[in-house]
Amino acid sequence: MSEEEENAVAYSAEERRLVRKLDYIYVMPFVAVLNFLQFFDKSALNYSSVLGIKEDTGVTDSQYSWLGSIFYLGYLLYQGPNAILIQRVPLTKYISILIILWGLVLTVTSEGKNFSQLAALRFLLGFFEAGIYPCCIMLISTLYRRREQAGRLGVVYICNGVAMAVGGLIGYGIGNMNDIGNKSPWQWIMIILGAITVFFGLICFFLMVDDPRSRFLRLTPAQKQIVELRLQDNAVVRTKQIKIAHMFEALREPRFYCFFFTSLLVNFQNGAMNTFSSLITKGFGFSSLHAILLSIPSGVADCIFIIVAVWANRRYGHTIYLSCVFLVIAIIGLILLVAIPKPQVKLVGLYLSWSYCASYTLLLVCVANNVSGYTKKIFYSSGIIVGYTVGNFVGPLLMVSWQAPLYLGGMIGCMGANLVCIFLLLIARYTMAKVNNVRLQADNKDAPPPGTDDLTDQEDTRFIYRL
């Protein structure tokens, strides 16, 4: 199905009811809360940085950078097991267990007394959070049509922005909990968030849906037929068989390396900002609590950029070109942050720089839309997450303590990385456009209908890439 034909799909009343069940009851509410908590929980260190964690535990500036990075070492090491488990274990049960485990780890982190204990707990937190993004991508890829996936993947990252904004308010409130129960404010952040996370994991275990044919959806006969058509449209045939040929096919494709290194490089900025944004803002001359409050506009800006990206992508297409535009905006924001001395202009630059989140969201949309074959899709998603992990590991290490509070070298490194990402994305687009031109001119009448077998996008000659 070409992109034009796909966009012309008319929804019946039955299909609209089915999509509403997924959007408002059984899938997206869980995905939204899950990603809200995941981002908030891993950002607890950022808020703790101005609430006394370094003073209470004797952590130095360089050790603090390692606490930001070591989370992603755990994240990286779990990607191999995750790629296997995500195909072999029911997704909702798997996700639920991961949520409960990382909630417990976050709660215990409140009792960390020194760098070694905090580092071990941050490693475990990253280890158990590592499977969430690939699981969300597979859920959305399986349950939604290709044209619907951009909006739903956008929700995943909009929730990160909401967590950043709401987290500023919650962090400010908890920051005033001094000497309650003989604990510091940073400890209460860990305890409260950890307890909420464990409770939510239990809810997901019993109520979240991962199968479009699930009995919880109470499908009508008409909706059962619609589900089969939707599965053909999204070209995802779920199977527990791991196909090595799919992995080798992915490794032979230049776009795999373009997407991998884009994910790696763009997340230099993500790792740096999520760990150091409060310290950077405090360096503009604000108090610790005001620095936390000023993270709220960062979250709002993040949400706005992603909403605009998803709307423009749905309205006009051109996923990769849009991704490049948001990277240009991020570069402009970083230039304002490092080059203009006025604190107000630096804040504007800081808020503009969060547009990289919209670019990364569109990268995930591009992968979800343009890779078929269940093992191949998991392999691509895992590769993207490995890049994400390495980038986030390196990002905090770019922020060397003697350059505080502006961290000029780290900011320049992020600008250069974003510029390289633009070129990589354009190369990936060229390779897919070249295949599209050949397929649109070919006679594919004898090809099997899409979604009827676990075909990769190379094997399915009717598959048209969404650019």
Coordinates of N, CA, C and O in Angstrom, one line a residue, residues 275-399:
T275 N 20.8 15.1 33.1 CA 21.6 15.0 34.3 C 22.0 16.4 34.8 O 22.1 16.6 36.0
F276 N 22.2 17.4 33.9 CA 22.8 18.6 34.3 C 21.9 19.9 34.1 O 22.4 21.0 34.5
S277 N 20.7 19.7 33.6 CA 19.9 20.9 33.3 C 19.6 21.8 34.6 O 19.7 23.0 34.5
S278 N 19.4 21.1 35.7 CA 19.2 21.9 36.9 C 20.4 22.6 37.4 O 20.3 23.8 37.8
L279 N 21.6 22.0 37.2 CA 22.8 22.7 37.6 C 23.1 23.8 36.6 O 23.6 24.9 37.1
I280 N 22.9 23.6 35.3 CA 23.1 24.7 34.4 C 22.2 25.9 34.7 O 22.6 27.0 34.7
T281 N 20.9 25.6 35.0 CA 20.0 26.7 35.3 C 20.4 27.4 36.6 O 20.3 28.6 36.7
K282 N 20.8 26.6 37.6 CA 21.3 27.2 38.8 C 22.5 28.2 38.6 O 22.6 29.2 39.2
G283 N 23.3 27.8 37.6 CA 24.5 28.6 37.2 C 24.1 30.0 36.6 O 25.0 30.9 36.6
F284 N 22.9 30.2 36.2 CA 22.4 31.5 35.7 C 22.2 32.5 36.8 O 21.9 33.6 36.6
G285 N 22.3 32.0 38.1 CA 22.1 32.9 39.2 C 20.9 32.6 40.0 O 20.5 33.4 40.9
F286 N 20.2 31.4 39.8 CA 19.0 31.1 40.5 C 19.3 30.2 41.7 O 20.3 29.5 41.7
S287 N 18.3 30.2 42.7 CA 18.5 29.3 43.8 C 18.2 27.9 43.4 O 17.7 27.6 42.3
S288 N 18.4 26.9 44.3 CA 18.2 25.5 44.0 C 16.8 25.2 43.7 O 16.5 24.6 42.7
L289 N 15.9 25.7 44.5 CA 14.4 25.4 44.3 C 13.9 26.1 43.0 O 13.1 25.6 42.3
H290 N 14.4 27.4 42.8 CA 14.0 28.1 41.6 C 14.5 27.4 40.3 O 13.9 27.4 39.3
A291 N 15.7 26.8 40.4 CA 16.3 26.1 39.3 C 15.4 24.9 38.9 O 15.2 24.6 37.8
I292 N 14.8 24.2 40.0 CA 13.9 23.1 39.7 C 12.6 23.6 39.1 O 12.1 23.0 38.1
L293 N 12.1 24.7 39.6 CA 10.9 25.3 39.0 C 11.1 25.7 37.5 O 10.2 25.5 36.7
L294 N 12.3 26.2 37.2 CA 12.5 26.6 35.8 C 12.7 25.5 34.9 O 12.9 25.7 33.7
S295 N 12.7 24.2 35.4 CA 12.6 23.1 34.5 C 11.2 22.9 33.9 O 11.1 22.1 32.9
I296 N 10.2 23.5 34.5 CA 8.8 23.3 34.0 C 8.7 23.8 32.6 O 8.2 23.1 31.7
P297 N 9.2 25.1 32.2 CA 9.1 25.5 30.8 C 9.9 24.5 29.9 O 9.5 24.4 28.7
S298 N 11.0 23.9 30.3 CA 11.7 22.9 29.5 C 10.7 21.8 29.1 O 10.7 21.4 28.0
G299 N 10.0 21.3 30.1 CA 9.0 20.2 29.8 C 7.9 20.7 28.9 O 7.5 19.9 28.0
V300 N 7.4 21.9 29.1 CA 6.4 22.4 28.2 C 6.9 22.6 26.8 O 6.2 22.2 25.8
A301 N 8.1 23.1 26.6 CA 8.7 23.2 25.3 C 8.9 21.9 24.6 O 8.6 21.7 23.4
D302 N 9.3 20.9 25.4 CA 9.5 19.5 24.9 C 8.2 19.0 24.3 O 8.1 18.5 23.2
C303 N 7.1 19.2 25.1 CA 5.8 18.8 24.7 C 5.3 19.5 23.4 O 4.8 18.9 22.4
I304 N 5.5 20.8 23.4 CA 5.1 21.6 22.2 C 5.8 21.2 20.9 O 5.2 21.0 19.9
F305 N 7.1 21.0 21.0 CA 7.9 20.6 19.9 C 7.4 19.2 19.4 O 7.3 19.0 18.1
I306 N 7.2 18.3 20.2 CA 6.7 16.9 19.8 C 5.3 17.0 19.2 O 5.0 16.3 18.2
I307 N 4.4 17.8 19.8 CA 3.1 17.9 19.3 C 3.1 18.5 17.9 O 2.4 18.0 16.9
V308 N 3.9 19.5 17.7 CA 4.1 20.1 16.4 C 4.6 19.1 15.4 O 4.2 19.0 14.2
A309 N 5.6 18.4 15.8 CA 6.3 17.4 14.9 C 5.3 16.3 14.5 O 5.2 16.0 13.3
V310 N 4.5 15.8 15.4 CA 3.5 14.7 15.1 C 2.4 15.3 14.2 O 2.0 14.6 13.2
W311 N 1.9 16.5 14.5 CA 0.9 17.1 13.7 C 1.4 17.3 12.2 O 0.7 17.0 11.3
A312 N 2.6 17.9 12.1 CA 3.2 18.2 10.8 C 3.4 16.9 10.0 O 3.2 16.8 8.8
N313 N 3.9 15.9 10.7 CA 4.2 14.6 10.1 C 2.9 14.0 9.6 O 2.8 13.4 8.5
R314 N 1.8 14.0 10.4 CA 0.5 13.5 10.0 C -0.1 14.3 8.8 O -0.7 13.7 7.9
R315 N 0.1 15.6 8.9 CA -0.5 16.5 7.9 C 0.2 16.4 6.5 O -0.3 16.4 5.5
Y316 N 1.6 16.5 6.6 CA 2.4 16.7 5.4 C 3.3 15.5 5.1 O 3.8 15.5 4.0
G317 N 3.5 14.6 6.0 CA 4.5 13.6 5.8 C 5.9 14.1 6.0 O 6.2 15.0 6.8
H318 N 6.9 13.6 5.2 CA 8.3 14.1 5.2 C 8.9 13.9 6.6 O 9.5 14.9 7.1
T319 N 8.8 12.7 7.1 CA 9.3 12.5 8.4 C 10.7 12.9 8.6 O 11.1 13.5 9.6
I320 N 11.6 12.5 7.7 CA 13.0 12.7 7.9 C 13.4 14.2 7.7 O 14.2 14.7 8.5
Y321 N 12.8 14.8 6.8 CA 13.1 16.3 6.6 C 12.6 17.0 7.9 O 13.3 17.9 8.4
L322 N 11.5 16.7 8.5 CA 11.0 17.3 9.7 C 12.0 17.1 10.8 O 12.3 18.0 11.6
S323 N 12.5 15.8 10.9 CA 13.5 15.5 12.0 C 14.7 16.4 11.8 O 15.2 16.9 12.9
C324 N 15.1 16.7 10.6 CA 16.3 17.5 10.4 C 16.0 19.0 10.8 O 16.9 19.6 11.4
V325 N 14.8 19.4 10.6 CA 14.4 20.8 10.9 C 14.5 21.0 12.4 O 15.0 22.0 12.9
F326 N 14.0 20.0 13.2 CA 14.1 20.2 14.7 C 15.5 20.1 15.2 O 15.8 20.7 16.2
L327 N 16.4 19.4 14.5 CA 17.8 19.4 14.9 C 18.4 20.7 14.7 O 19.2 21.2 15.5
V328 N 18.0 21.4 13.6 CA 18.5 22.8 13.3 C 18.1 23.7 14.5 O 18.9 24.5 15.0
I329 N 16.8 23.6 14.9 CA 16.3 24.4 16.0 C 17.1 24.1 17.3 O 17.5 25.1 18.0
A330 N 17.4 22.9 17.5 CA 18.2 22.5 18.7 C 19.6 23.1 18.7 O 20.1 23.6 19.7
I331 N 20.2 23.1 17.5 CA 21.6 23.8 17.4 C 21.5 25.3 17.6 O 22.3 25.8 18.3
I332 N 20.5 25.9 17.1 CA 20.3 27.3 17.3 C 20.1 27.6 18.8 O 20.7 28.6 19.4
G333 N 19.3 26.8 19.5 CA 19.2 26.9 21.0 C 20.5 26.8 21.7 O 20.8 27.6 22.6
L334 N 21.3 25.8 21.4 CA 22.6 25.6 22.0 C 23.5 26.8 21.8 O 24.3 27.2 22.7
I335 N 23.5 27.4 20.6 CA 24.3 28.6 20.3 C 23.9 29.7 21.2 O 24.7 30.4 21.8
L336 N 22.6 30.0 21.3 CA 22.1 31.0 22.2 C 22.5 30.7 23.7 O 22.9 31.7 24.4
L337 N 22.5 29.5 24.1 CA 22.9 29.1 25.4 C 24.3 29.4 25.8 O 24.6 29.9 26.9
V338 N 25.2 29.2 24.8 CA 26.6 29.4 25.1 C 27.2 30.7 24.7 O 28.2 31.2 25.2
A339 N 26.5 31.4 23.7 CA 27.1 32.6 23.1 C 26.6 33.9 23.7 O 27.3 34.9 23.6
I340 N 25.4 33.9 24.2 CA 24.7 35.2 24.7 C 24.8 35.3 26.2 O 24.4 34.3 26.9
P341 N 25.4 36.4 26.7 CA 25.6 36.4 28.2 C 24.4 36.7 29.0 O 24.4 36.3 30.2
K342 N 23.3 37.2 28.5 CA 22.1 37.5 29.3 C 21.4 36.2 29.8 O 21.1 35.3 29.0
P343 N 21.1 36.1 31.1 CA 20.5 34.9 31.6 C 19.1 34.6 30.9 O 18.8 33.4 30.7
Q344 N 18.4 35.6 30.6 CA 17.0 35.4 30.0 C 17.2 34.8 28.6 O 16.4 33.9 28.2
V345 N 18.2 35.2 27.8 CA 18.4 34.7 26.5 C 19.0 33.2 26.6 O 18.6 32.4 25.8
K346 N 19.8 33.0 27.6 CA 20.3 31.6 27.8 C 19.1 30.7 28.2 O 19.1 29.5 27.7
L347 N 18.2 31.2 28.9 CA 17.0 30.3 29.2 C 16.2 30.0 28.0 O 15.8 28.9 27.7
V348 N 16.0 31.0 27.1 CA 15.4 30.8 25.8 C 16.1 29.7 25.0 O 15.5 28.8 24.4
G349 N 17.4 29.9 25.0 CA 18.3 28.9 24.2 C 18.1 27.5 24.8 O 18.0 26.5 24.1
L350 N 18.1 27.4 26.2 CA 17.9 26.1 26.8 C 16.6 25.5 26.4 O 16.5 24.3 26.1
Y351 N 15.5 26.3 26.4 CA 14.2 25.8 26.1 C 14.1 25.4 24.6 O 13.6 24.3 24.2
L352 N 14.7 26.1 23.7 CA 14.8 25.8 22.3 C 15.6 24.5 22.0 O 15.2 23.7 21.1
S353 N 16.6 24.3 22.8 CA 17.4 23.1 22.6 C 16.7 21.8 22.8 O 17.2 20.8 22.3
W354 N 15.6 21.8 23.5 CA 14.8 20.6 23.7 C 14.1 20.1 22.5 O 13.5 19.0 22.5
S355 N 14.2 20.8 21.4 CA 13.6 20.4 20.1 C 14.2 19.1 19.6 O 13.6 18.4 18.8
Y356 N 15.4 18.7 20.1 CA 16.0 17.5 19.7 C 15.1 16.3 20.0 O 15.1 15.3 19.4
C357 N 14.3 16.4 21.1 CA 13.4 15.4 21.5 C 12.4 15.1 20.3 O 12.0 13.9 20.1
A358 N 11.9 16.1 19.7 CA 11.0 15.9 18.6 C 11.7 15.2 17.4 O 11.1 14.4 16.7
S359 N 12.9 15.6 17.2 CA 13.7 14.9 16.1 C 13.9 13.4 16.4 O 13.7 12.6 15.5
Y360 N 14.2 13.1 17.7 CA 14.3 11.7 18.0 C 13.0 10.9 17.9 O 13.0 9.8 17.5
T361 N 11.9 11.6 18.3 CA 10.6 10.9 18.2 C 10.3 10.6 16.7 O 9.9 9.5 16.4
L362 N 10.7 11.5 15.8 CA 10.4 11.2 14.4 C 11.4 10.1 13.9 O 11.0 9.4 12.9
L363 N 12.6 10.0 14.4 CA 13.4 8.9 14.1 C 12.8 7.6 14.4 O 12.8 6.6 13.6
L364 N 12.2 7.5 15.6 CA 11.5 6.3 16.0 C 10.3 6.0 15.1 O 10.0 4.8 14.8
V365 N 9.6 7.0 14.7 CA 8.4 6.9 13.8 C 8.9 6.3 12.5 O 8.3 5.4 11.9
C366 N 10.0 6.8 12.0 CA 10.6 6.3 10.8 C 11.0 4.8 10.8 O 10.7 4.1 9.9
V367 N 11.5 4.4 11.9 CA 11.9 3.0 12.1 C 10.6 2.2 12.2 O 10.5 1.1 11.6
A368 N 9.7 2.6 13.0 CA 8.4 1.8 13.2 C 7.7 1.7 11.9 O 7.1 0.6 11.6
N369 N 7.7 2.7 11.1 CA 6.9 2.7 9.8 C 7.6 1.9 8.7 O 7.0 1.5 7.8
N370 N 8.9 1.8 8.8 CA 9.7 1.4 7.6 C 10.5 0.1 7.7 O 11.3 -0.2 6.9
V371 N 10.2 -0.6 8.8 CA 10.9 -1.9 9.0 C 9.8 -2.9 9.3 O 9.0 -2.8 10.2
S372 N 9.8 -4.0 8.5 CA 8.8 -5.1 8.7 C 9.6 -6.4 8.8 O 10.8 -6.5 8.5
G373 N 8.9 -7.4 9.3 CA 9.6 -8.7 9.7 C 9.8 -8.5 11.2 O 10.4 -7.6 11.7
Y374 N 9.2 -9.4 12.0 CA 9.1 -9.2 13.4 C 10.5 -9.3 14.1 O 10.8 -8.4 14.8
T375 N 11.3 -10.2 13.7 CA 12.7 -10.3 14.3 C 13.5 -9.1 13.8 O 14.2 -8.4 14.5
K376 N 13.3 -8.7 12.5 CA 14.0 -7.5 12.0 C 13.6 -6.2 12.7 O 14.5 -5.4 13.0
K377 N 12.3 -6.1 13.0 CA 11.9 -4.9 13.6 C 12.4 -4.8 15.1 O 12.8 -3.8 15.5
I378 N 12.4 -6.0 15.8 CA 13.0 -6.0 17.1 C 14.5 -5.7 17.0 O 15.0 -4.9 17.9
F379 N 15.2 -6.2 16.0 CA 16.6 -6.0 15.9 C 16.9 -4.5 15.6 O 17.8 -3.9 16.3
Y380 N 16.1 -3.9 14.7 CA 16.3 -2.4 14.5 C 16.0 -1.6 15.8 O 16.8 -0.7 16.1
S381 N 14.9 -2.0 16.4 CA 14.6 -1.2 17.7 C 15.6 -1.4 18.7 O 16.0 -0.4 19.4
S382 N 16.2 -2.6 18.8 CA 17.2 -2.8 19.8 C 18.5 -2.1 19.4 O 19.2 -1.5 20.3
G383 N 18.8 -2.0 18.2 CA 20.0 -1.2 17.7 C 19.8 0.3 18.0 O 20.8 0.9 18.5
I384 N 18.6 0.8 17.8 CA 18.3 2.2 18.1 C 18.5 2.4 19.6 O 19.1 3.4 20.0
I385 N 18.0 1.5 20.4 CA 18.1 1.7 21.9 C 19.6 1.5 22.3 O 20.0 2.2 23.3
V386 N 20.4 0.7 21.7 CA 21.8 0.6 22.0 C 22.5 1.9 21.7 O 23.3 2.5 22.5
G387 N 22.1 2.5 20.6 CA 22.7 3.9 20.3 C 22.2 4.9 21.3 O 23.0 5.7 21.7
Y388 N 21.0 4.8 21.6 CA 20.4 5.7 22.7 C 21.2 5.6 24.0 O 21.5 6.6 24.6
T389 N 21.5 4.3 24.3 CA 22.2 4.1 25.6 C 23.6 4.6 25.6 O 24.0 5.3 26.5
V390 N 24.3 4.3 24.5 CA 25.7 4.8 24.4 C 25.8 6.3 24.4 O 26.6 6.9 25.1
G391 N 24.9 6.9 23.7 CA 24.8 8.4 23.6 C 24.6 9.0 25.0 O 25.2 9.9 25.4
N392 N 23.6 8.4 25.7 CA 23.3 8.9 27.1 C 24.4 8.6 28.1 O 24.5 9.3 29.0
F393 N 25.2 7.5 27.8 CA 26.3 7.2 28.7 C 27.4 8.3 28.5 O 28.0 8.8 29.4
V394 N 27.7 8.6 27.2 CA 28.7 9.6 26.9 C 28.3 11.0 27.3 O 29.2 11.8 27.8
G395 N 27.1 11.4 27.1 CA 26.6 12.7 27.3 C 27.0 13.4 28.6 O 27.7 14.4 28.6
P396 N 26.8 12.8 29.8 CA 27.2 13.4 31.0 C 28.7 13.5 31.2 O 29.2 14.4 31.9
L397 N 29.4 12.6 30.5 CA 30.9 12.7 30.6 C 31.5 13.8 29.8 O 32.7 14.2 30.1
L398 N 30.7 14.4 28.9 CA 31.2 15.6 28.2 C 31.2 16.8 29.1 O 31.8 17.8 28.8
M399 N 30.4 16.7 30.1 CA 30.2 17.9 31.0 C 31.3 17.9 32.1 O 31.0 17.3 33.2

